[in-house]
């Protein structure tokens, strides 16, 4: 039987959650397994409250019996569990493959502990093979795309069913193919400086507390 490495890593991360915590829910096929496991624990009597990084995750959480609370009711998040598209050797991340990078970064930034769950295929030496998602305003989006391209990547608008992909925040995503991002902090600052850029999918290692990786030999490593 083939073991689901995403599930393995995600369920390990759920062990970090304690009764009574405020939990941030990530987005994507790995975070999905964490949400399902949290749902099981809630059914067993665990009392946690959650905030979600996307409408999709909010729906999965509600279906799983997890209470979603408004941000106005909390001061911070105890722990957020989320996936990643790439993790480099210094634990910088590319995120946003699922289009939720802005809300994901807000959750990560406001969490006491940010735990990243991946299968081993996400581990890379240097970021950049996965196109970096950048959320941009629809207003004057062609100008913004032009400046993204000038930053050393090939940037294209993400499409869904032949139409522009629209985020939960009503924005567009530009997927920026760099091939290699050797200095994530510098690229991040450079992209932020472009008016029209709302958020980048670069999550610098200063934001990350733990990375839990599932390996093909069915082991888990906490990095
Ligand atoms: C969504 C994300 C996801 O965490 C990332 O795309 C990884 O997804 P998956 O767990 O499905 O491989 O950033 O915006």
PDB file of C-alpha atoms and ligand atoms in Angstrom:
ATOM      1  CA  UNK A   1       0.000   0.000   0.000  1.00  0.00           C
ATOM      2  CA  UNK A   2       1.337   3.422  -0.921  1.00  0.00           C
ATOM      3  CA  UNK A   3       1.709   5.712   2.077  1.00  0.00           C
ATOM      4  CA  UNK A   4       0.463   9.270   1.738  1.00  0.00           C
ATOM      5  CA  UNK A   5       3.493  11.304   2.817  1.00  0.00           C
ATOM      6  CA  UNK A   6       1.544  14.554   2.984  1.00  0.00           C
ATOM      7  CA  UNK A   7      -0.899  12.944   5.391  1.00  0.00           C
ATOM      8  CA  UNK A   8       1.938  11.486   7.449  1.00  0.00           C
ATOM      9  CA  UNK A   9       3.590  14.917   7.896  1.00  0.00           C
ATOM     10  CA  UNK A  10       0.319  16.762   8.477  1.00  0.00           C
ATOM     11  CA  UNK A  11      -0.888  14.363  11.152  1.00  0.00           C
ATOM     12  CA  UNK A  12       2.452  14.613  12.952  1.00  0.00           C
ATOM     13  CA  UNK A  13       2.060  18.401  13.086  1.00  0.00           C
ATOM     14  CA  UNK A  14      -1.370  18.087  14.676  1.00  0.00           C
ATOM     15  CA  UNK A  15       0.365  16.522  17.700  1.00  0.00           C
ATOM     16  CA  UNK A  16       1.719  20.026  18.448  1.00  0.00           C
ATOM     17  CA  UNK A  17      -1.797  21.353  19.036  1.00  0.00           C
ATOM     18  CA  UNK A  18      -2.935  21.538  22.646  1.00  0.00           C
ATOM     19  CA  UNK A  19      -6.457  21.690  24.002  1.00  0.00           C
ATOM     20  CA  UNK A  20      -7.803  25.261  24.049  1.00  0.00           C
ATOM     21  CA  UNK A  21      -5.466  26.605  21.373  1.00  0.00           C
ATOM     22  CA  UNK A  22      -6.345  29.009  18.557  1.00  0.00           C
ATOM     23  CA  UNK A  23      -5.234  27.251  15.388  1.00  0.00           C
ATOM     24  CA  UNK A  24      -4.469  28.681  11.944  1.00  0.00           C
ATOM     25  CA  UNK A  25      -5.488  26.405   9.088  1.00  0.00           C
ATOM     26  CA  UNK A  26      -3.410  26.387   5.920  1.00  0.00           C
ATOM     27  CA  UNK A  27      -4.533  25.650   2.381  1.00  0.00           C
ATOM     28  CA  UNK A  28      -3.755  22.836  -0.044  1.00  0.00           C
ATOM     29  CA  UNK A  29      -3.626  19.072  -0.231  1.00  0.00           C
ATOM     30  CA  UNK A  30      -1.221  18.709   2.721  1.00  0.00           C
ATOM     31  CA  UNK A  31      -2.972  21.192   5.006  1.00  0.00           C
ATOM     32  CA  UNK A  32      -6.170  19.296   4.138  1.00  0.00           C
ATOM     33  CA  UNK A  33      -4.955  16.285   6.124  1.00  0.00           C
ATOM     34  CA  UNK A  34      -4.140  18.454   9.116  1.00  0.00           C
ATOM     35  CA  UNK A  35      -7.647  19.930   9.048  1.00  0.00           C
ATOM     36  CA  UNK A  36      -9.214  16.461   8.823  1.00  0.00           C
ATOM     37  CA  UNK A  37      -7.123  15.233  11.768  1.00  0.00           C
ATOM     38  CA  UNK A  38      -8.009  18.302  13.839  1.00  0.00           C
ATOM     39  CA  UNK A  39     -11.652  17.577  13.014  1.00  0.00           C
ATOM     40  CA  UNK A  40     -11.250  14.045  14.386  1.00  0.00           C
ATOM     41  CA  UNK A  41      -9.751  15.425  17.597  1.00  0.00           C
ATOM     42  CA  UNK A  42     -12.615  17.916  17.953  1.00  0.00           C
ATOM     43  CA  UNK A  43     -15.084  15.030  17.666  1.00  0.00           C
ATOM     44  CA  UNK A  44     -13.164  13.306  20.472  1.00  0.00           C
ATOM     45  CA  UNK A  45     -13.712  16.354  22.699  1.00  0.00           C
ATOM     46  CA  UNK A  46     -10.744  18.616  21.880  1.00  0.00           C
ATOM     47  CA  UNK A  47     -11.732  22.281  22.347  1.00  0.00           C
ATOM     48  CA  UNK A  48      -9.929  24.373  19.784  1.00  0.00           C
ATOM     49  CA  UNK A  49     -10.974  27.357  17.708  1.00  0.00           C
ATOM     50  CA  UNK A  50      -9.617  28.121  14.277  1.00  0.00           C
ATOM     51  CA  UNK A  51      -9.033  30.764  11.632  1.00  0.00           C
ATOM     52  CA  UNK A  52      -8.634  29.715   8.010  1.00  0.00           C
ATOM     53  CA  UNK A  53      -6.327  30.908   5.233  1.00  0.00           C
ATOM     54  CA  UNK A  54      -8.895  30.408   2.460  1.00  0.00           C
ATOM     55  CA  UNK A  55     -12.576  29.930   1.848  1.00  0.00           C
ATOM     56  CA  UNK A  56     -11.748  26.390   0.736  1.00  0.00           C
ATOM     57  CA  UNK A  57     -10.090  25.524   4.057  1.00  0.00           C
ATOM     58  CA  UNK A  58     -12.847  27.247   5.983  1.00  0.00           C
ATOM     59  CA  UNK A  59     -15.402  25.020   4.246  1.00  0.00           C
ATOM     60  CA  UNK A  60     -13.371  21.852   4.926  1.00  0.00           C
ATOM     61  CA  UNK A  61     -13.001  22.905   8.557  1.00  0.00           C
ATOM     62  CA  UNK A  62     -16.699  23.552   9.045  1.00  0.00           C
ATOM     63  CA  UNK A  63     -17.588  20.219   7.401  1.00  0.00           C
ATOM     64  CA  UNK A  64     -15.140  18.593   9.824  1.00  0.00           C
ATOM     65  CA  UNK A  65     -16.818  20.154  12.864  1.00  0.00           C
ATOM     66  CA  UNK A  66     -14.152  22.786  13.603  1.00  0.00           C
ATOM     67  CA  UNK A  67     -15.358  26.202  14.856  1.00  0.00           C
ATOM     68  CA  UNK A  68     -14.123  29.080  12.735  1.00  0.00           C
ATOM     69  CA  UNK A  69     -13.950  32.360  14.624  1.00  0.00           C
ATOM     70  CA  UNK A  70     -13.577  35.951  13.387  1.00  0.00           C
ATOM     71  CA  UNK A  71     -10.152  37.594  13.707  1.00  0.00           C
ATOM     72  CA  UNK A  72     -11.767  40.353  15.767  1.00  0.00           C
ATOM     73  CA  UNK A  73     -12.253  37.832  18.588  1.00  0.00           C
ATOM     74  CA  UNK A  74      -8.582  36.884  18.960  1.00  0.00           C
ATOM     75  CA  UNK A  75      -5.308  38.636  19.659  1.00  0.00           C
ATOM     76  CA  UNK A  76      -2.992  36.071  18.139  1.00  0.00           C
ATOM     77  CA  UNK A  77      -2.851  32.542  16.809  1.00  0.00           C
ATOM     78  CA  UNK A  78      -1.139  29.810  18.848  1.00  0.00           C
ATOM     79  CA  UNK A  79      -0.116  27.620  15.938  1.00  0.00           C
ATOM     80  CA  UNK A  80      -0.593  27.563  12.174  1.00  0.00           C
ATOM     81  CA  UNK A  81      -0.054  24.409  10.118  1.00  0.00           C
ATOM     82  CA  UNK A  82       0.408  24.899   6.381  1.00  0.00           C
ATOM     83  CA  UNK A  83       2.016  23.331   3.330  1.00  0.00           C
ATOM     84  CA  UNK A  84       4.631  24.727   0.928  1.00  0.00           C
ATOM     85  CA  UNK A  85       5.590  24.418  -2.722  1.00  0.00           C
ATOM     86  CA  UNK A  86       9.356  24.546  -2.111  1.00  0.00           C
ATOM     87  CA  UNK A  87      11.568  24.592   0.982  1.00  0.00           C
ATOM     88  CA  UNK A  88      15.246  25.470   0.516  1.00  0.00           C
ATOM     89  CA  UNK A  89      18.232  24.317   2.566  1.00  0.00           C
ATOM     90  CA  UNK A  90      17.942  27.432   4.775  1.00  0.00           C
ATOM     91  CA  UNK A  91      14.187  26.859   5.296  1.00  0.00           C
ATOM     92  CA  UNK A  92      12.935  29.718   3.156  1.00  0.00           C
ATOM     93  CA  UNK A  93       9.701  28.815   1.390  1.00  0.00           C
ATOM     94  CA  UNK A  94       7.780  29.360  -1.803  1.00  0.00           C
ATOM     95  CA  UNK A  95       4.054  29.239  -1.132  1.00  0.00           C
ATOM     96  CA  UNK A  96       0.926  30.165  -3.032  1.00  0.00           C
ATOM     97  CA  UNK A  97       0.536  27.292  -5.462  1.00  0.00           C
ATOM     98  CA  UNK A  98      -3.049  27.143  -4.226  1.00  0.00           C
ATOM     99  CA  UNK A  99      -3.453  30.912  -4.549  1.00  0.00           C
ATOM    100  CA  UNK A 100      -3.874  31.597  -0.827  1.00  0.00           C
ATOM    101  CA  UNK A 101      -0.474  33.187  -0.148  1.00  0.00           C
ATOM    102  CA  UNK A 102      -1.705  36.530   1.211  1.00  0.00           C
ATOM    103  CA  UNK A 103      -3.991  35.050   3.857  1.00  0.00           C
ATOM    104  CA  UNK A 104      -1.431  32.330   4.557  1.00  0.00           C
ATOM    105  CA  UNK A 105       1.261  34.915   5.227  1.00  0.00           C
ATOM    106  CA  UNK A 106      -1.040  36.932   7.490  1.00  0.00           C
ATOM    107  CA  UNK A 107      -1.718  33.788   9.521  1.00  0.00           C
ATOM    108  CA  UNK A 108       1.946  32.773   9.658  1.00  0.00           C
ATOM    109  CA  UNK A 109       3.038  36.284  10.723  1.00  0.00           C
ATOM    110  CA  UNK A 110       0.493  36.382  13.534  1.00  0.00           C
ATOM    111  CA  UNK A 111       1.196  32.882  14.829  1.00  0.00           C
ATOM    112  CA  UNK A 112       3.320  32.011  17.843  1.00  0.00           C
ATOM    113  CA  UNK A 113       4.344  28.857  15.999  1.00  0.00           C
ATOM    114  CA  UNK A 114       4.325  28.307  12.241  1.00  0.00           C
ATOM    115  CA  UNK A 115       4.670  24.658  11.263  1.00  0.00           C
ATOM    116  CA  UNK A 116       5.210  23.725   7.634  1.00  0.00           C
ATOM    117  CA  UNK A 117       4.161  20.278   6.455  1.00  0.00           C
ATOM    118  CA  UNK A 118       5.518  18.757   3.245  1.00  0.00           C
ATOM    119  CA  UNK A 119       6.457  15.571   1.512  1.00  0.00           C
ATOM    120  CA  UNK A 120      10.132  15.243   0.611  1.00  0.00           C
ATOM    121  CA  UNK A 121       9.554  16.290  -3.024  1.00  0.00           C
ATOM    122  CA  UNK A 122       9.263  19.910  -1.785  1.00  0.00           C
ATOM    123  CA  UNK A 123      12.839  20.014  -0.451  1.00  0.00           C
ATOM    124  CA  UNK A 124      15.242  21.835  -2.782  1.00  0.00           C
ATOM    125  CA  UNK A 125      18.736  23.285  -2.498  1.00  0.00           C
ATOM    126  CA  UNK A 126      17.754  26.653  -3.951  1.00  0.00           C
ATOM    127  CA  UNK A 127      14.247  28.058  -4.467  1.00  0.00           C
ATOM    128  CA  UNK A 128      12.952  28.982  -7.907  1.00  0.00           C
ATOM    129  CA  UNK A 129      12.130  25.940  -9.988  1.00  0.00           C
ATOM    130  CA  UNK A 130       8.530  26.369  -8.843  1.00  0.00           C
ATOM    131  CA  UNK A 131       7.259  29.684 -10.268  1.00  0.00           C
ATOM    132  CA  UNK A 132       6.940  32.213  -7.445  1.00  0.00           C
ATOM    133  CA  UNK A 133       3.300  33.262  -6.979  1.00  0.00           C
ATOM    134  CA  UNK A 134       2.837  37.009  -6.450  1.00  0.00           C
ATOM    135  CA  UNK A 135      -0.569  38.492  -5.625  1.00  0.00           C
ATOM    136  CA  UNK A 136      -1.215  41.749  -7.467  1.00  0.00           C
ATOM    137  CA  UNK A 137      -4.057  44.237  -7.735  1.00  0.00           C
ATOM    138  CA  UNK A 138      -6.283  44.007 -10.825  1.00  0.00           C
ATOM    139  CA  UNK A 139      -5.790  47.775 -11.238  1.00  0.00           C
ATOM    140  CA  UNK A 140      -3.102  48.462 -13.872  1.00  0.00           C
ATOM    141  CA  UNK A 141      -2.070  44.823 -13.709  1.00  0.00           C
ATOM    142  CA  UNK A 142      -0.179  44.964 -17.023  1.00  0.00           C
ATOM    143  CA  UNK A 143       2.141  47.655 -15.598  1.00  0.00           C
ATOM    144  CA  UNK A 144       2.783  45.499 -12.550  1.00  0.00           C
ATOM    145  CA  UNK A 145       3.486  42.443 -14.693  1.00  0.00           C
ATOM    146  CA  UNK A 146       5.977  44.445 -16.755  1.00  0.00           C
ATOM    147  CA  UNK A 147       7.888  45.437 -13.606  1.00  0.00           C
ATOM    148  CA  UNK A 148       7.846  41.869 -12.313  1.00  0.00           C
ATOM    149  CA  UNK A 149       9.462  40.754 -15.567  1.00  0.00           C
ATOM    150  CA  UNK A 150      12.106  43.464 -15.148  1.00  0.00           C
ATOM    151  CA  UNK A 151      12.958  41.914 -11.767  1.00  0.00           C
ATOM    152  CA  UNK A 152      14.542  38.966 -13.560  1.00  0.00           C
ATOM    153  CA  UNK A 153      11.731  36.469 -13.982  1.00  0.00           C
ATOM    154  CA  UNK A 154       9.229  35.440 -16.608  1.00  0.00           C
ATOM    155  CA  UNK A 155       5.896  36.457 -15.105  1.00  0.00           C
ATOM    156  CA  UNK A 156       2.531  35.278 -16.404  1.00  0.00           C
ATOM    157  CA  UNK A 157      -0.973  35.721 -15.072  1.00  0.00           C
ATOM    158  CA  UNK A 158      -2.429  32.578 -13.554  1.00  0.00           C
ATOM    159  CA  UNK A 159      -5.493  31.284 -15.376  1.00  0.00           C
ATOM    160  CA  UNK A 160      -8.342  29.043 -14.324  1.00  0.00           C
ATOM    161  CA  UNK A 161     -10.730  27.667 -16.966  1.00  0.00           C
ATOM    162  CA  UNK A 162      -9.134  30.080 -19.504  1.00  0.00           C
ATOM    163  CA  UNK A 163     -10.026  33.089 -17.308  1.00  0.00           C
ATOM    164  CA  UNK A 164      -7.868  35.106 -14.921  1.00  0.00           C
ATOM    165  CA  UNK A 165      -7.525  33.332 -11.596  1.00  0.00           C
ATOM    166  CA  UNK A 166      -9.048  35.533  -8.876  1.00  0.00           C
ATOM    167  CA  UNK A 167      -7.928  35.135  -5.266  1.00  0.00           C
ATOM    168  CA  UNK A 168     -10.221  35.148  -2.225  1.00  0.00           C
ATOM    169  CA  UNK A 169      -9.190  38.810  -1.887  1.00  0.00           C
ATOM    170  CA  UNK A 170     -10.314  39.735  -5.403  1.00  0.00           C
ATOM    171  CA  UNK A 171      -6.762  40.039  -6.736  1.00  0.00           C
ATOM    172  CA  UNK A 172      -4.751  38.363  -9.518  1.00  0.00           C
ATOM    173  CA  UNK A 173      -1.791  36.012  -9.245  1.00  0.00           C
ATOM    174  CA  UNK A 174       1.333  36.444 -11.355  1.00  0.00           C
ATOM    175  CA  UNK A 175       3.450  33.276 -11.443  1.00  0.00           C
ATOM    176  CA  UNK A 176       7.075  34.368 -11.709  1.00  0.00           C
ATOM    177  CA  UNK A 177       9.572  31.848 -13.077  1.00  0.00           C
ATOM    178  CA  UNK A 178      13.035  32.717 -11.755  1.00  0.00           C
ATOM    179  CA  UNK A 179      14.676  29.267 -12.078  1.00  0.00           C
ATOM    180  CA  UNK A 180      16.948  30.172  -9.145  1.00  0.00           C
ATOM    181  CA  UNK A 181      16.308  32.474  -6.201  1.00  0.00           C
ATOM    182  CA  UNK A 182      19.692  32.600  -4.515  1.00  0.00           C
ATOM    183  CA  UNK A 183      18.843  35.566  -2.271  1.00  0.00           C
ATOM    184  CA  UNK A 184      15.179  35.264  -1.222  1.00  0.00           C
ATOM    185  CA  UNK A 185      15.251  38.300   1.111  1.00  0.00           C
ATOM    186  CA  UNK A 186      16.576  40.548  -1.637  1.00  0.00           C
ATOM    187  CA  UNK A 187      14.103  39.317  -4.253  1.00  0.00           C
ATOM    188  CA  UNK A 188      11.279  39.671  -1.755  1.00  0.00           C
ATOM    189  CA  UNK A 189      12.203  43.299  -1.025  1.00  0.00           C
ATOM    190  CA  UNK A 190      12.598  44.042  -4.738  1.00  0.00           C
ATOM    191  CA  UNK A 191       9.149  42.657  -5.572  1.00  0.00           C
ATOM    192  CA  UNK A 192       7.489  44.424  -2.630  1.00  0.00           C
ATOM    193  CA  UNK A 193       8.826  47.721  -3.932  1.00  0.00           C
ATOM    194  CA  UNK A 194       6.675  47.435  -7.073  1.00  0.00           C
ATOM    195  CA  UNK A 195       3.378  49.310  -6.632  1.00  0.00           C
ATOM    196  CA  UNK A 196       0.548  46.888  -7.345  1.00  0.00           C
ATOM    197  CA  UNK A 197       2.259  43.964  -5.630  1.00  0.00           C
ATOM    198  CA  UNK A 198       0.098  42.998  -2.662  1.00  0.00           C
ATOM    199  CA  UNK A 199       2.135  40.058  -1.386  1.00  0.00           C
ATOM    200  CA  UNK A 200       4.769  37.591  -2.523  1.00  0.00           C
ATOM    201  CA  UNK A 201       4.824  33.851  -2.001  1.00  0.00           C
ATOM    202  CA  UNK A 202       8.313  34.056  -0.499  1.00  0.00           C
ATOM    203  CA  UNK A 203       8.139  33.154   3.189  1.00  0.00           C
ATOM    204  CA  UNK A 204      11.538  33.892   4.701  1.00  0.00           C
ATOM    205  CA  UNK A 205      12.976  31.486   7.259  1.00  0.00           C
ATOM    206  CA  UNK A 206      12.568  34.015  10.076  1.00  0.00           C
ATOM    207  CA  UNK A 207       8.848  33.231   9.884  1.00  0.00           C
ATOM    208  CA  UNK A 208       9.204  29.444  10.054  1.00  0.00           C
ATOM    209  CA  UNK A 209       9.405  27.534  13.350  1.00  0.00           C
ATOM    210  CA  UNK A 210       9.334  23.888  12.221  1.00  0.00           C
ATOM    211  CA  UNK A 211       9.263  21.929   9.013  1.00  0.00           C
ATOM    212  CA  UNK A 212       7.845  18.438   9.139  1.00  0.00           C
ATOM    213  CA  UNK A 213       8.719  16.333   6.110  1.00  0.00           C
ATOM    214  CA  UNK A 214       7.371  12.929   5.153  1.00  0.00           C
ATOM    215  CA  UNK A 215       9.851  10.664   3.339  1.00  0.00           C
ATOM    216  CA  UNK A 216       9.224   7.837   0.880  1.00  0.00           C
ATOM    217  CA  UNK A 217      10.634   5.312   3.367  1.00  0.00           C
ATOM    218  CA  UNK A 218       7.692   6.303   5.603  1.00  0.00           C
ATOM    219  CA  UNK A 219       9.802   8.227   8.127  1.00  0.00           C
ATOM    220  CA  UNK A 220       9.131  11.746   9.283  1.00  0.00           C
ATOM    221  CA  UNK A 221      11.785  14.357   9.960  1.00  0.00           C
ATOM    222  CA  UNK A 222      11.278  17.527  11.977  1.00  0.00           C
ATOM    223  CA  UNK A 223      13.701  20.024  10.438  1.00  0.00           C
TER     224      UNK A 223
HETATM  225  C1  LIG B   1      -1.525  27.294  -1.115  1.00  0.00           C
HETATM  226  C2  LIG B   1      -0.163  26.892  -0.682  1.00  0.00           C
HETATM  227  C3  LIG B   1       0.056  25.452  -0.419  1.00  0.00           C
HETATM  228  O1  LIG B   1       0.487  25.302   0.889  1.00  0.00           O
HETATM  229  C4  LIG B   1       1.103  24.941  -1.367  1.00  0.00           C
HETATM  230  O2  LIG B   1       0.679  25.204  -2.702  1.00  0.00           O
HETATM  231  C5  LIG B   1       1.350  23.443  -1.198  1.00  0.00           C
HETATM  232  O3  LIG B   1       0.216  22.749  -1.597  1.00  0.00           O
HETATM  233  P1  LIG B   1       0.076  21.188  -1.435  1.00  0.00           P
HETATM  234  O4  LIG B   1       0.095  20.881   0.017  1.00  0.00           O
HETATM  235  O5  LIG B   1      -1.242  20.886  -2.119  1.00  0.00           O
HETATM  236  O6  LIG B   1       1.227  20.533  -2.166  1.00  0.00           O
HETATM  237  O7  LIG B   1       0.719  27.678  -0.532  1.00  0.00           O
HETATM  238  O8  LIG B   1      -1.577  28.663  -1.452  1.00  0.00           O
END
